[in-house]
Every structure is written in structure tokens, then in C-alpha cells.
Amino acid sequence: MTTETPTASRRRASFHSLAVSEVRRLTEDAIEVTFAVPAELAGQYDYLPGQYVALRTTLPDESGEPHEVRRSYSICAEPRSFGDGSSEIRVAIKKDLGGIFSTWANAELKAGDTLDVMSPQGAFISKHGKDGSTVQHNVMNSMNHPEELAGDAGSFVAIAAGSGITPVIAIARTLLAANPETRFDLIYANKAAMDVMFLEELADLKDKYPSRLALHHVLSREQRIAPLMTGRIDSEKLQALLSSAIHAEDIDEWFLCGPFELVQLCRDTLAARGVAPEHVRFELFTTGRPDRPEGNAGRPVIADESEDTFKITFKLDGLTGDVASPTHARESILNAALRVRPDVPFACAGGVCGTCRAKVVSGTVTMDENYALEQDELDKGYVLTCQAHPTSENVTLDFDV
Ligand code: FES
């Protein structure tokens, strides 16, 4: 956790075995999985819309040997509890190309199965509070307070691609229900109509809030009547969408969720249009590098207390924080650090731009690729955190030098 994490009671991230109560097909390659949360565990599984859970199971690897697999998936429904104190967690699992877990889940997972589910985590949440204030939710391994979401009316925009809709639909449902004046614009990019997850649910939401929810489906491989809604979202299209599809002048919060390239394009474009970074929340679903192992991708992995971890300590803008990174995950230092400080600087995530540079103060790391640092910087101990992985149990870095 970082030293600036807000105060509230803390909850340890822990796994419990939960039963699957329903598996519902969303598209040809995506399912919605509902886990039943018994009343005695409900307090462990309350969450804020936009958060995610890690799922853990054992599957055969390529050689047929059992192998622990864990993946994190966003929660796609607004928080709810039942009369007997029980609750539920719903996640959407889209089949990734070559993804062991997602392929298995799409083919095999059924009601009655059990999986290990970690308590909800994540900072991709609304911070829009009462009187327009910013709510400092306690989001890392902590107790959550869904009742804090009944903030003032606001104007919100989400830009999502593919399975990036999963946390966004939970956020949209909750914010629209929380205040009758709230407006929500959703730009949702997919290849084709058949790939659109939650198509019916989004249509139902639009029926429920016809004047307050604006849906903009953009399809890259299918012709739509409006040319603006056809084709890949590049810089030009994004500018046009922001200028013509988004009507509100002052947006309280922006939610960006999808692959690295789209999220980064949106962040850069919003920054160039004068949007302050504190109004922008984002979450990466992949780094767009299919050649990399899944644990190395942009979506955060989570450590529990029972496993071997690297401890990464880092200084950024004068604040010192630390984060545990499971040794098996081989995630980059950047990805681990983003879990506790979304403001850690990065741009390309490919070892090219040097934005994520930090100096190793103690411990050792190894780097995959380096197209940015000169030899004299390497000699001084600088590394690209998007390419760096710890090789010592403890590693300390400084982003400020
Ligand atoms: S973010 Fe560009 S080199 Fe790391």
C-alpha cells in the first residue's frame, strides 16, 4: 500500500471457495459467472462497482501436470444482498486467444462447481461524492462502503472496448440509479455486433434511463449508418466522437477500460483537451502484447499472504509505497506499482519511450527489453519499470531521481 492510502478499516485479501450458482452465455466466446456468497462471508465480498476478483483453480498445463492458475475478472453487476444476508458476485469471462483459464471456463465451468475467489480489489471506481467532492474510498485490501456511492448528480463518460465493458456496466448501473439527475455517456468499441457483451442489458439500461444514458456503439468491422460509429477508434475518430457525441460541457469523471493502446490514446487525447488527470480513471485489460505470458499483462495480479512474493518499495512524488508481487506471476514492476499508485508514469509499456524510468536503489532486477535507456543510465542503475522484474526478494526504486 502507499503512504497516501486513505484511512478506514482494513480487510486482508483472502481466498474462499465459492460455489458457482449460474453460468450464462453472453456471446459466442464470453460467459457471465455468478458466485453465491453465503451470509457468513458477505462482509468479505462487499465491493464497489468497477472492482474485480481474482479466481484461482488448478488446471493441467501443456505437459498434463496440474498447475495453479489464477486470473482476475471485473465484477459486472451492482452490489446487492438478499434477505438472508447472503450476496453474490458476478463476473464476465471472455475467452482470450490461448488463455488457459478463460478457454477452460468458457467450455467447462457450470453451476455447482466451486472456485477459489479472492475478496474484491481495485481502484477503478467512481470517486464522485456529495456536493461534487471527491470521495477517497479505501480500495486496497480494505472494507468497502457501497452506501458512499449515493453522490451528487454528475456527468460521466466511459470509453470501453471489448470486455472492458464489464466493470463499466456495473459503474453505469450504480451511478444512474444513485441520482435521478445523473447523466452517463458510453462509447463502446467492438469488432462486430456479435462481439458486443451485455448487448441486451445495455439496451434495457437505455430503456430504463432514455434521457440520461447515451449509448454509442462503435464497430470496427461492421458498417453502421453513422460513419462516425464505424471503424477503429483512432485519434481522429476519438476527437470526432468527443466533439459530437458527448454533449455535456463539464464531465465529472471519465472511465477508460480496454487494451493499452486505446486507453493510452484516450488519456493523451483527454489531457490535450485540458481534462485534469484526477477526473480520469482507467484500467488496462491487456498490454496488447499477446507474445507475453498472461501474468505479465496489464491486468493486475494479486498476492495473498500464503505465497512467495517479491516486495517492491518505490518512491514517487516524494511518497514511499510498497507492493507485493507473487513470484510466479512474473509481472513487471510497473504493473505491480500501478496496483497501489495509478499515477505511476508510463506511456508505451513496450520499453520504447522511457517514461516509466526509475532508479534501483537497492536489490536487483532484470529487464526484458530496452529501447530507451543509454548505457550510462544503465550504469547508474536506471531501469524501465515496464520491462523490469525483481530478482531479489526486496527491491527499492526511486521514480523521483
Ligand atoms: S512505458 Fe515506455 S518504456 Fe516503459
Short mmCIF file of C-alpha atoms and ligand atoms in Angstrom, two decimals:
data_model
loop_
_atom_site.label_atom_id
_atom_site.label_comp_id
_atom_site.label_asym_id
_atom_site.label_seq_id
_atom_site.Cartn_x
_atom_site.Cartn_y
_atom_site.Cartn_z
CA MET A 1 0.00 0.00 0.00
CA THR A 2 1.15 3.57 -0.39
CA THR A 3 1.53 6.03 2.40
CA GLU A 4 -1.28 8.14 0.94
CA THR A 5 -3.88 5.38 1.10
CA PRO A 6 -6.95 6.81 2.86
CA THR A 7 -7.90 5.60 6.27
CA ALA A 8 -10.59 3.03 7.00
CA SER A 9 -10.81 -0.41 8.48
CA ARG A 10 -8.70 -2.93 6.61
CA ARG A 11 -9.54 -6.30 5.24
CA ARG A 12 -6.91 -8.79 4.20
CA ALA A 13 -7.19 -10.05 0.64
CA SER A 14 -8.05 -13.70 1.04
CA PHE A 15 -9.44 -16.56 -0.99
CA HIS A 16 -12.59 -18.51 -0.14
CA SER A 17 -14.10 -21.36 -2.03
CA LEU A 18 -17.40 -20.18 -3.55
CA ALA A 19 -20.00 -22.15 -5.44
CA VAL A 20 -20.97 -21.17 -8.97
CA SER A 21 -24.72 -20.59 -8.91
CA GLU A 22 -25.17 -19.73 -12.60
CA VAL A 23 -23.25 -19.64 -15.88
CA ARG A 24 -24.88 -17.54 -18.56
CA ARG A 25 -23.58 -17.19 -22.10
CA LEU A 26 -23.10 -13.58 -23.18
CA THR A 27 -21.56 -14.07 -26.62
CA GLU A 28 -20.02 -16.96 -28.51
CA ASP A 29 -16.82 -16.50 -26.52
CA ALA A 30 -17.89 -14.87 -23.27
CA ILE A 31 -19.83 -16.02 -20.22
CA GLU A 32 -21.19 -14.41 -17.09
CA VAL A 33 -20.46 -16.44 -13.96
CA THR A 34 -22.36 -15.87 -10.72
CA PHE A 35 -20.85 -16.96 -7.40
CA ALA A 36 -23.09 -17.40 -4.37
CA VAL A 37 -21.68 -15.66 -1.31
CA PRO A 38 -23.04 -17.16 1.93
CA ALA A 39 -24.14 -14.75 4.67
CA GLU A 40 -21.14 -15.55 6.87
CA LEU A 41 -18.78 -14.42 4.09
CA ALA A 42 -20.83 -11.48 2.77
CA GLY A 43 -18.69 -8.95 4.64
CA GLN A 44 -15.61 -10.27 2.83
CA TYR A 45 -17.20 -9.77 -0.57
CA ASP A 46 -18.83 -6.36 -0.46
CA TYR A 47 -17.39 -4.24 -3.25
CA LEU A 48 -17.61 -1.05 -5.19
CA PRO A 49 -18.71 -1.15 -8.85
CA GLY A 50 -15.60 -1.30 -11.04
CA GLN A 51 -13.67 -3.64 -8.76
CA TYR A 52 -12.57 -7.14 -9.69
CA VAL A 53 -11.91 -10.51 -8.12
CA ALA A 54 -9.12 -13.00 -8.68
CA LEU A 55 -10.21 -16.56 -9.41
CA ARG A 56 -7.96 -19.50 -8.65
CA THR A 57 -8.10 -23.12 -9.65
CA THR A 58 -5.82 -25.95 -10.73
CA LEU A 59 -5.70 -26.98 -14.38
CA PRO A 60 -3.40 -29.27 -16.35
CA ASP A 61 -0.54 -27.43 -18.04
CA GLU A 62 0.83 -28.27 -21.50
CA SER A 63 2.51 -31.39 -20.16
CA GLY A 64 -0.65 -32.51 -18.40
CA GLU A 65 0.70 -31.73 -14.92
CA PRO A 66 -1.67 -29.93 -12.51
CA HIS A 67 -0.82 -26.27 -12.34
CA GLU A 68 -2.30 -23.44 -10.27
CA VAL A 69 -3.92 -20.82 -12.47
CA ARG A 70 -5.29 -17.51 -11.29
CA ARG A 71 -6.82 -14.71 -13.26
CA SER A 72 -8.65 -11.56 -12.30
CA TYR A 73 -12.02 -10.58 -13.75
CA SER A 74 -14.11 -7.49 -13.25
CA ILE A 75 -17.39 -7.67 -11.42
CA CYS A 76 -20.19 -6.85 -13.85
CA ALA A 77 -23.17 -6.25 -11.55
CA GLU A 78 -24.05 -3.65 -8.99
CA PRO A 79 -23.70 -4.75 -5.35
CA ARG A 80 -26.76 -6.49 -3.94
CA SER A 81 -27.58 -8.58 -0.93
CA PHE A 82 -30.51 -10.85 -0.15
CA GLY A 83 -32.89 -11.03 2.80
CA ASP A 84 -30.95 -13.82 4.48
CA GLY A 85 -27.72 -11.79 4.46
CA SER A 86 -26.19 -13.68 1.56
CA SER A 87 -24.96 -11.91 -1.57
CA GLU A 88 -23.45 -12.71 -4.93
CA ILE A 89 -20.54 -11.83 -7.18
CA ARG A 90 -20.96 -11.80 -10.97
CA VAL A 91 -18.01 -11.67 -13.34
CA ALA A 92 -17.70 -11.85 -17.11
CA ILE A 93 -15.05 -14.16 -18.60
CA LYS A 94 -14.16 -13.63 -22.24
CA LYS A 95 -12.15 -16.30 -23.98
CA ASP A 96 -8.64 -14.97 -24.67
CA LEU A 97 -6.64 -16.33 -27.55
CA GLY A 98 -4.58 -19.10 -25.96
CA GLY A 99 -5.86 -18.23 -22.48
CA ILE A 100 -5.81 -21.43 -20.41
CA PHE A 101 -8.24 -20.30 -17.76
CA SER A 102 -10.69 -18.38 -19.93
CA THR A 103 -10.84 -21.20 -22.50
CA TRP A 104 -11.45 -23.76 -19.78
CA ALA A 105 -14.10 -21.61 -18.08
CA ASN A 106 -15.98 -20.96 -21.33
CA ALA A 107 -16.04 -24.66 -22.16
CA GLU A 108 -16.33 -26.39 -18.80
CA LEU A 109 -17.50 -24.19 -15.96
CA LYS A 110 -21.04 -24.92 -14.79
CA ALA A 111 -23.41 -24.27 -11.91
CA GLY A 112 -22.48 -26.33 -8.86
CA ASP A 113 -18.72 -26.10 -9.46
CA THR A 114 -16.60 -24.31 -6.90
CA LEU A 115 -13.67 -21.96 -7.43
CA ASP A 116 -11.41 -20.01 -5.11
CA VAL A 117 -12.48 -16.38 -5.25
CA MET A 118 -10.43 -13.60 -3.69
CA SER A 119 -12.07 -10.71 -1.90
CA PRO A 120 -12.74 -7.82 -4.33
CA GLN A 121 -9.94 -5.40 -5.14
CA GLY A 122 -9.22 -2.50 -7.44
CA ALA A 123 -9.21 1.26 -7.75
CA PHE A 124 -11.23 1.62 -10.95
CA ILE A 125 -14.18 3.15 -9.13
CA SER A 126 -16.11 6.38 -9.04
CA LYS A 127 -14.83 8.95 -6.60
CA HIS A 128 -17.66 11.39 -7.24
CA GLY A 129 -19.09 12.28 -3.86
CA LYS A 130 -21.69 14.52 -2.31
CA ASP A 131 -21.52 18.24 -3.17
CA GLY A 132 -19.18 17.40 -6.02
CA SER A 133 -16.47 16.39 -3.57
CA THR A 134 -14.02 13.62 -4.21
CA VAL A 135 -14.61 10.52 -2.14
CA GLN A 136 -11.47 8.78 -1.00
CA HIS A 137 -12.64 5.20 -0.96
CA ASN A 138 -10.34 2.80 0.75
CA VAL A 139 -9.71 0.48 -2.12
CA MET A 140 -6.67 -1.65 -1.44
CA ASN A 141 -7.38 -4.79 0.57
CA SER A 142 -9.93 -2.90 2.57
CA MET A 143 -13.54 -2.83 3.62
CA ASN A 144 -15.72 -1.10 1.07
CA HIS A 145 -18.75 1.04 1.63
CA PRO A 146 -21.22 0.91 -1.26
CA GLU A 147 -23.52 3.36 0.51
CA GLU A 148 -20.92 6.09 -0.14
CA LEU A 149 -21.84 5.95 -3.80
CA ALA A 150 -25.01 7.99 -3.45
CA GLY A 151 -23.15 11.09 -4.52
CA ASP A 152 -24.44 14.26 -6.12
CA ALA A 153 -25.75 14.26 -9.66
CA GLY A 154 -22.93 14.09 -12.13
CA SER A 155 -22.00 13.75 -15.77
CA PHE A 156 -19.95 10.69 -16.55
CA VAL A 157 -18.37 9.30 -19.69
CA ALA A 158 -16.99 5.81 -20.20
CA ILE A 159 -14.96 4.61 -23.16
CA ALA A 160 -14.70 0.83 -23.21
CA ALA A 161 -13.58 -1.78 -25.69
CA GLY A 162 -14.50 -5.47 -25.75
CA SER A 163 -14.51 -6.97 -22.28
CA GLY A 164 -13.65 -3.52 -20.92
CA ILE A 165 -17.42 -3.10 -20.65
CA THR A 166 -17.50 -5.44 -17.65
CA PRO A 167 -16.60 -3.00 -14.86
CA VAL A 168 -18.16 -0.12 -16.78
CA ILE A 169 -21.66 -1.61 -16.86
CA ALA A 170 -21.55 -2.07 -13.09
CA ILE A 171 -20.42 1.53 -12.65
CA ALA A 172 -23.06 2.87 -15.06
CA ARG A 173 -25.91 0.96 -13.44
CA THR A 174 -24.93 2.15 -10.00
CA LEU A 175 -24.33 5.80 -10.82
CA LEU A 176 -27.54 6.12 -12.86
CA ALA A 177 -29.57 4.55 -10.06
CA ALA A 178 -27.90 6.63 -7.36
CA ASN A 179 -29.14 10.02 -8.52
CA PRO A 180 -32.07 10.90 -10.85
CA GLU A 181 -30.14 13.81 -12.38
CA THR A 182 -27.03 11.85 -13.32
CA ARG A 183 -26.06 11.50 -16.99
CA PHE A 184 -23.88 8.77 -18.42
CA ASP A 185 -22.38 8.57 -21.92
CA LEU A 186 -20.91 5.26 -23.01
CA ILE A 187 -18.71 4.83 -26.07
CA TYR A 188 -18.33 1.09 -26.55
CA ALA A 189 -15.99 -0.29 -29.23
CA ASN A 190 -16.21 -3.81 -30.64
CA LYS A 191 -15.34 -5.57 -33.87
CA ALA A 192 -18.90 -6.60 -34.72
CA ALA A 193 -22.37 -6.72 -33.19
CA MET A 194 -21.96 -10.40 -32.35
CA ASP A 195 -18.99 -9.50 -30.09
CA VAL A 196 -20.91 -6.98 -28.01
CA MET A 197 -21.08 -8.22 -24.44
CA PHE A 198 -24.16 -7.27 -22.41
CA LEU A 199 -25.97 -6.11 -25.55
CA GLU A 200 -29.43 -6.77 -24.09
CA GLU A 201 -28.52 -5.44 -20.67
CA LEU A 202 -27.26 -2.20 -22.19
CA ALA A 203 -30.46 -1.87 -24.23
CA ASP A 204 -32.51 -2.48 -21.07
CA LEU A 205 -30.49 0.17 -19.24
CA LYS A 206 -31.15 2.60 -22.08
CA ASP A 207 -34.89 1.83 -21.85
CA LYS A 208 -34.77 2.50 -18.14
CA TYR A 209 -32.89 5.80 -18.47
CA PRO A 210 -33.74 7.01 -22.01
CA SER A 211 -32.80 10.64 -21.46
CA ARG A 212 -29.88 10.13 -19.11
CA LEU A 213 -27.93 7.29 -20.72
CA ALA A 214 -26.43 7.76 -24.18
CA LEU A 215 -25.06 4.63 -25.85
CA HIS A 216 -22.59 4.92 -28.70
CA HIS A 217 -21.70 1.54 -30.20
CA VAL A 218 -18.64 1.77 -32.45
CA LEU A 219 -18.00 -1.30 -34.62
CA SER A 220 -14.67 -1.64 -36.38
CA ARG A 221 -15.61 -4.37 -38.87
CA GLU A 222 -19.26 -3.69 -39.49
CA GLN A 223 -20.85 -0.84 -41.35
CA ARG A 224 -23.15 1.30 -39.24
CA ILE A 225 -25.44 4.00 -40.59
CA ALA A 226 -23.41 6.77 -38.99
CA PRO A 227 -19.85 6.75 -40.40
CA LEU A 228 -18.62 8.05 -37.05
CA MET A 229 -19.73 4.80 -35.43
CA THR A 230 -17.89 2.62 -37.95
CA GLY A 231 -14.21 1.74 -37.89
CA ARG A 232 -11.39 1.53 -35.40
CA ILE A 233 -11.12 4.28 -32.80
CA ASP A 234 -8.02 6.20 -33.79
CA SER A 235 -7.04 9.69 -32.81
CA GLU A 236 -9.19 11.35 -35.47
CA LYS A 237 -12.30 9.31 -34.65
CA LEU A 238 -11.84 9.84 -30.94
CA GLN A 239 -11.64 13.61 -31.42
CA ALA A 240 -14.78 13.49 -33.54
CA LEU A 241 -16.62 11.31 -31.01
CA LEU A 242 -15.69 13.60 -28.14
CA SER A 243 -16.75 16.66 -30.10
CA SER A 244 -20.04 15.41 -31.49
CA ALA A 245 -21.27 12.51 -29.36
CA ILE A 246 -20.53 13.82 -25.87
CA HIS A 247 -22.83 16.69 -25.08
CA ALA A 248 -22.01 17.68 -21.54
CA GLU A 249 -19.57 20.51 -21.06
CA ASP A 250 -18.21 19.52 -17.71
CA ILE A 251 -17.62 15.84 -17.18
CA ASP A 252 -17.16 14.86 -13.56
CA GLU A 253 -15.44 11.57 -14.26
CA TRP A 254 -14.10 9.67 -17.23
CA PHE A 255 -13.78 5.88 -17.14
CA LEU A 256 -11.46 4.24 -19.66
CA CYS A 257 -11.24 0.47 -19.88
CA GLY A 258 -9.76 -1.68 -22.60
CA PRO A 259 -6.48 -2.53 -24.27
CA PHE A 260 -3.41 -0.46 -23.61
CA GLU A 261 -3.39 1.37 -26.96
CA LEU A 262 -6.97 2.60 -26.65
CA VAL A 263 -6.67 3.62 -23.02
CA GLN A 264 -3.46 5.48 -23.70
CA LEU A 265 -4.92 7.21 -26.76
CA CYS A 266 -7.87 8.35 -24.65
CA ARG A 267 -5.66 9.53 -21.80
CA ASP A 268 -3.44 11.53 -24.15
CA THR A 269 -6.42 12.98 -26.00
CA LEU A 270 -8.22 13.98 -22.82
CA ALA A 271 -5.05 15.53 -21.42
CA ALA A 272 -4.59 17.52 -24.64
CA ARG A 273 -8.19 18.74 -24.30
CA GLY A 274 -7.43 20.04 -20.83
CA VAL A 275 -9.07 17.28 -18.76
CA ALA A 276 -7.31 17.09 -15.39
CA PRO A 277 -5.92 13.61 -14.65
CA GLU A 278 -7.80 13.46 -11.33
CA HIS A 279 -11.03 13.24 -13.33
CA VAL A 280 -9.84 10.24 -15.33
CA ARG A 281 -10.00 6.64 -14.07
CA PHE A 282 -8.57 3.91 -16.23
CA GLU A 283 -7.93 0.21 -16.25
CA LEU A 284 -5.92 -1.81 -18.76
CA PHE A 285 -7.12 -5.23 -19.77
CA THR A 286 -4.01 -6.27 -21.65
CA THR A 287 -0.81 -4.62 -22.76
CA GLY A 288 -1.59 -5.60 -26.32
CA ARG A 289 1.36 -7.96 -26.28
CA PRO A 290 -0.02 -11.45 -26.98
CA ASP A 291 3.53 -12.79 -27.09
CA ARG A 292 3.85 -12.16 -23.38
CA PRO A 293 2.67 -14.51 -20.63
CA GLU A 294 -0.73 -13.58 -19.22
CA GLY A 295 0.66 -12.84 -15.79
CA ASN A 296 2.84 -10.22 -17.38
CA ALA A 297 -0.02 -8.37 -18.98
CA GLY A 298 -1.57 -5.13 -17.88
CA ARG A 299 -4.30 -6.55 -15.70
CA PRO A 300 -3.10 -6.71 -12.14
CA VAL A 301 -2.33 -9.93 -10.34
CA ILE A 302 -2.86 -10.24 -6.63
CA ALA A 303 -0.76 -11.68 -3.87
CA ASP A 304 -2.21 -13.47 -0.91
CA GLU A 305 -0.36 -13.93 2.31
CA SER A 306 0.45 -17.59 1.82
CA GLU A 307 2.64 -17.36 -1.25
CA ASP A 308 6.15 -16.27 -2.12
CA THR A 309 6.30 -12.67 -3.15
CA PHE A 310 8.79 -10.02 -4.09
CA LYS A 311 8.47 -6.87 -2.04
CA ILE A 312 8.74 -3.80 -4.24
CA THR A 313 9.23 -0.46 -2.48
CA PHE A 314 9.20 2.71 -4.51
CA LYS A 315 9.30 6.46 -4.12
CA LEU A 316 7.16 8.61 -6.39
CA ASP A 317 6.49 12.32 -5.96
CA GLY A 318 8.03 12.16 -2.52
CA LEU A 319 5.69 9.43 -1.27
CA THR A 320 7.01 5.98 -0.48
CA GLY A 321 4.85 2.94 -1.08
CA ASP A 322 5.24 -0.79 -1.38
CA VAL A 323 3.52 -3.64 -3.09
CA ALA A 324 3.87 -7.42 -3.03
CA SER A 325 4.28 -9.22 -6.34
CA PRO A 326 3.79 -13.02 -6.47
CA THR A 327 6.98 -14.64 -7.71
CA HIS A 328 5.05 -16.95 -10.04
CA ALA A 329 3.33 -14.05 -11.80
CA ARG A 330 6.46 -12.54 -13.31
CA GLU A 331 4.66 -9.24 -13.62
CA SER A 332 6.57 -6.09 -14.39
CA ILE A 333 7.44 -3.68 -11.61
CA LEU A 334 5.26 -1.12 -13.37
CA ASN A 335 2.20 -3.37 -13.29
CA ALA A 336 2.75 -4.15 -9.64
CA ALA A 337 3.28 -0.49 -8.77
CA LEU A 338 0.14 0.59 -10.68
CA ARG A 339 -1.86 -1.60 -8.35
CA VAL A 340 -1.22 0.80 -5.49
CA ARG A 341 -0.41 4.04 -7.33
CA PRO A 342 -2.41 4.61 -10.54
CA ASP A 343 -0.29 7.71 -11.16
CA VAL A 344 2.93 5.81 -11.79
CA PRO A 345 4.16 7.25 -15.09
CA PHE A 346 4.18 5.16 -18.22
CA ALA A 347 3.30 5.52 -21.87
CA CYS A 348 4.28 2.79 -24.30
CA ALA A 349 4.68 -0.16 -21.87
CA GLY A 350 6.97 -1.59 -24.53
CA GLY A 351 10.43 -0.42 -23.47
CA VAL A 352 10.49 2.37 -26.03
CA CYS A 353 9.58 5.72 -24.52
CA GLY A 354 11.47 5.77 -21.21
CA THR A 355 8.51 7.35 -19.36
CA CYS A 356 8.49 4.64 -16.70
CA ARG A 357 12.19 5.06 -15.84
CA ALA A 358 13.22 4.64 -12.20
CA LYS A 359 16.47 4.11 -10.39
CA VAL A 360 17.13 0.90 -8.48
CA VAL A 361 18.21 1.98 -5.01
CA SER A 362 18.65 -1.50 -3.54
CA GLY A 363 18.06 -5.07 -4.66
CA THR A 364 18.29 -6.38 -8.19
CA VAL A 365 16.05 -6.57 -11.27
CA THR A 366 16.20 -7.96 -14.77
CA MET A 367 14.85 -6.22 -17.88
CA ASP A 368 13.20 -7.78 -20.92
CA GLU A 369 13.70 -5.04 -23.48
CA ASN A 370 15.31 -1.64 -23.54
CA TYR A 371 14.99 0.73 -26.44
CA ALA A 372 15.14 3.86 -24.31
CA LEU A 373 17.99 3.93 -21.82
CA GLU A 374 21.58 4.76 -22.70
CA GLN A 375 24.43 2.74 -21.30
CA ASP A 376 25.42 5.47 -18.85
CA GLU A 377 21.88 5.44 -17.41
CA LEU A 378 22.03 1.67 -17.07
CA ASP A 379 25.39 2.03 -15.34
CA LYS A 380 23.80 4.42 -12.84
CA GLY A 381 21.10 1.86 -12.03
CA TYR A 382 18.17 3.21 -14.06
CA VAL A 383 15.66 0.68 -15.38
CA LEU A 384 12.46 0.74 -17.38
CA THR A 385 9.90 -0.40 -14.87
CA CYS A 386 7.55 -1.63 -17.62
CA GLN A 387 10.24 -4.13 -18.59
CA ALA A 388 11.80 -4.81 -15.20
CA HIS A 389 11.15 -7.78 -12.91
CA PRO A 390 12.60 -8.23 -9.43
CA THR A 391 15.30 -10.85 -8.98
CA SER A 392 15.89 -10.21 -5.28
CA GLU A 393 13.33 -10.68 -2.52
CA ASN A 394 13.29 -6.95 -1.80
CA VAL A 395 13.82 -4.23 -4.33
CA THR A 396 13.62 -0.49 -3.82
CA LEU A 397 13.25 2.03 -6.65
CA ASP A 398 13.06 5.78 -6.93
CA PHE A 399 10.99 7.42 -9.67
CA ASP A 400 11.94 10.91 -8.49
CA VAL A 401 15.64 11.00 -9.43
S1 FES B 1 6.42 2.99 -20.51
FE1 FES B 1 7.60 3.37 -22.28
S2 FES B 1 9.48 2.46 -21.77
FE2 FES B 1 8.23 1.89 -20.11
#
